[in-house]
Amino acid sequence: MKTEHAPTIHRADYRPLPWTVERIDLHFNLDPTATVVTSRLNCVRNPEVEAGPLRLWGDTLECLLLTVDGAEPAAAALRELEDGLEVDLAGERAVVEIHTRIDPQANTTLSGLYLSNGGFFTQCEAEGFRRITYFPDRPDVMARYTVTLEADRERCPVLLSNGNLLEQGELPGGRHYARWEDPFPKPSYLFALVAARLVVLERKAQTASGREVLLQVWVEEGNLDRAGHAMDSLIHSMRWDERTFGLELDLDRFMIVAVADFNMGAMENKGLNIFNTKYVLAKPDTATDVDYEHIESVVAHEYFHNWTGNRVTCRDWFQLTLKEGLTVFRDQQFSADMLAEAAGEEDAASARAVKRIDDVRVLRAAQFPEDAGPMAHPIRPDSYQEINNFYTATVYEKGAEVIRMLHTLLGTEGFRNGMDLYFSYHDGKAVTCDDFVDAMAEANGRDLDQFMRWYAQAGTPRLGARGEWNAADGSYTLRLTQHTPPTPGQAEKLPLVIPVAVGLIAPDGSDLPLQLEGESQPGASTRVLELKTAEQRFRFVGLSAEPVPSLLRGFSAPVLLELEEDDERLAFRMAKDSDPCNRWDAAQRYAERVILALAADLGQGRAAAVPEAFIRAFRSLATDEALDPAFRAQAAALPAEGYLLERMSPADPAALRAALRLLYATLGERLAADWLALCERLPVAGEYRYHPADAGRRALLNLALRYLAAAGNEAGLALARQRFGAAGNMTDRFGALAALVQSASPAREDALAAFHARYKDDALVLDKWFSLQAGAWRWQDDAPGTLLRVKALLDDAAFSLSNPNKVYSLLGTFFRANPAEFHAADGSGHVFWADMVIALDARNPQVAARMARALENWRRYTPALQASIRPQLERVLATKGLSPDVSEVIGKALQ
Ligand code: ARG
Ligand code: ZN
């Protein structure tokens, strides 16, 4: 195996460093092409570790000067390593001063210090700080920072860094400066600076204990009218964390800065969160309901990191899920609470379920495939080549599921007690996942040793279930089994602790009270069984008729449930299950079964038709006026194409697409009257407001348009055109446009052009325009392929390979969300993919690696597709100077 590109780092090799840094004094002389960074480190020997040199990491730095206690070290005391320096220090303390020069303009990786639209921004997680100055750039080195920024006043009127502003003033030559101090020790990955031309929306707020804090959202001139929702979201997040976990903002000032060039969603730098503009800017004319929702949850996520991530941080990067899984769980709970609050008491349960369903969709579409492929890893990986490749759906989303299972097993109060204990032990420290689970165990007097296997084992566990009804004694025995398939490097798996929330449904659809053998009386109608071994039986007694089991209610564990259910039973649960998540899931399972059968038939050139029973079941759910529109929009949305491909063996994107087209068109045609009636009833009157009730109506209406347009329904298409033209907000406008684009209607070109003309100067809206075209299906076999359109759009004036949002919108959508077009039989998509990955890798390895991952599960595809993909993978791997990021992805894919 080729390893020249990137050595493998192992979790087991962790050792504390002999020297750490107590204080760092940083000075930046900011210049676009020659920024000089002066760093004074107060180094302290770690008495618990055997003596050794000070280890400094550095990447693409020009070292101008290095002194130890004011003098240049002897030649032998300073050694150059491949990834930094090593300096011998004597005694217990030393002051090391380092001057480096960097070129922000040449930094196209968006890691370290870089330029965006003329301003200076940083991104240091995971290992970007070493691209700014030499430093022991590891999260277990926590130092107090003082930062002075010096820059041209005209170019950079605003100078920000972490913590509190100490002073600012003028300097000769049109320059000015600002000095910041962060009172909290932090790892280098949380350092940030911003020096740019920005304007601010600010508010004062009181914390629960009555301290006044200043909240700021910094955006580019002209965007102030889009900053309000982020500010509201920040205030809601503060209140929620005070209420739910007793956690208060610990700083006098909290800043959010929006930047247009950003690799990820956002970053939780202490007191100075830096965000992708996509997760800050919103106004009704430019952002959809979904955008508003995402902004709320990302603002919350980064804010919540202040405690789960910053106050208590990770000892090493293998522990990433310690902060990410926990913080995703927290933001999910926050969003669910916000939805429930807005919905009011009566509809709260349904509102929460809608959020839960969203989370499950993401997990199934993104994490399950990852767990079944060559990059499969436990939520706490054992090794990596490039840590940036491990900001994954597994670490984040499955990590959040693992925390959720703890919450389920311990209860709200037990979980809160565990959190309190965790902070009381570890505030101000860099710790491990074991420390977190230990605190949970101790606070609840529970043994969670077996639970820790969730941190160690990769792969999606299969949960098997079989029920046996005994009419003679009115008992129902549920036999649960578990097994986790092998993943790379992990052949054998041990049984996990799986919380299985169970209900039993009576023939009339009501929930039966549950009484397990040995219990004196029946209890609640949903209860959590703990499956701990490979096989376990649970005997329910006192039942008058054979029940239908409803398993994994609320999706109580991140597993694949293997339960034999015939169509009738699925239809029954679609109609009756009292758990909304399972009602939705029954619909998804039924749809999956129908789609895969259609795909098999169509793939073999056989005639195929959608079963009447499915149409009936689907129709009654989608049109059930007793149900909240947001829930119906979930229930009527088909499973994600990526998830379905994963369920198909071998994966045949063309056959799957043919099946989906047929299903869309059939449901559009057969339910046309219902969809049109919905379109009459659902429109929301009055001015746009972001509110879940309105959003649910808009979502269902837009879905109705989508089905109608897919069926080529004339009235539906006319309505889509009309709504597109007359829309008063982006959700309506974009929903109508999407319906037109996902149809054979010639009106789609005019609509796309009109949309472009209206928003041609708006980067975020143009991202939607790019993405819609990249995701477009072909509704007639002789229509030109989507690849041609994507290639043409590369040359659009608004497109740039240097801007991650543009790349994700156009290329990311094409590679990930349009498998049938990407995997066109002539292999043109695969050649294009390799060209793009190679081109991107030269400027931004993190973005390139994300695109590279689109083909990691290539062995699951048909032999013909595999034959077309393999040479392209090999071509990328053979590229000179390939980054460790891409080389890890492709290397593992080819292994
Ligand atoms: N900690 C950030 C978040 O989850 C993500 C930053 C990831 N950055 C990276 N280069 N991998 O909010
Ligand atoms: Zn995070």
Coordinates of N, CA and C and ligand atoms in Angstrom, one line a residue, residues 268 301-302 305 323-324 327 396, ligand 2:
E268 N -16.4 27.6 16.2 CA -16.7 28.1 17.5 C -15.6 28.8 18.2
H301 N -25.5 25.6 17.6 CA -24.4 24.7 17.7 C -23.1 25.4 18.1
E302 N -22.7 26.4 17.4 CA -21.4 27.1 17.7 C -21.5 27.7 19.1
H305 N -21.0 25.2 21.8 CA -19.6 24.7 21.9 C -18.9 25.5 23.0
K323 N -16.7 16.6 21.7 CA -17.4 17.9 21.6 C -18.4 18.0 20.5
E324 N -18.2 17.2 19.4 CA -19.1 17.4 18.2 C -20.4 16.5 18.4
T327 N -22.4 18.3 21.1 CA -22.9 19.6 20.7 C -24.0 19.4 19.6
Y396 N -20.0 13.3 13.9 CA -21.1 14.3 14.3 C -22.4 13.7 14.5
Ligands
ZN2 ZN -19.2 21.5 16.1

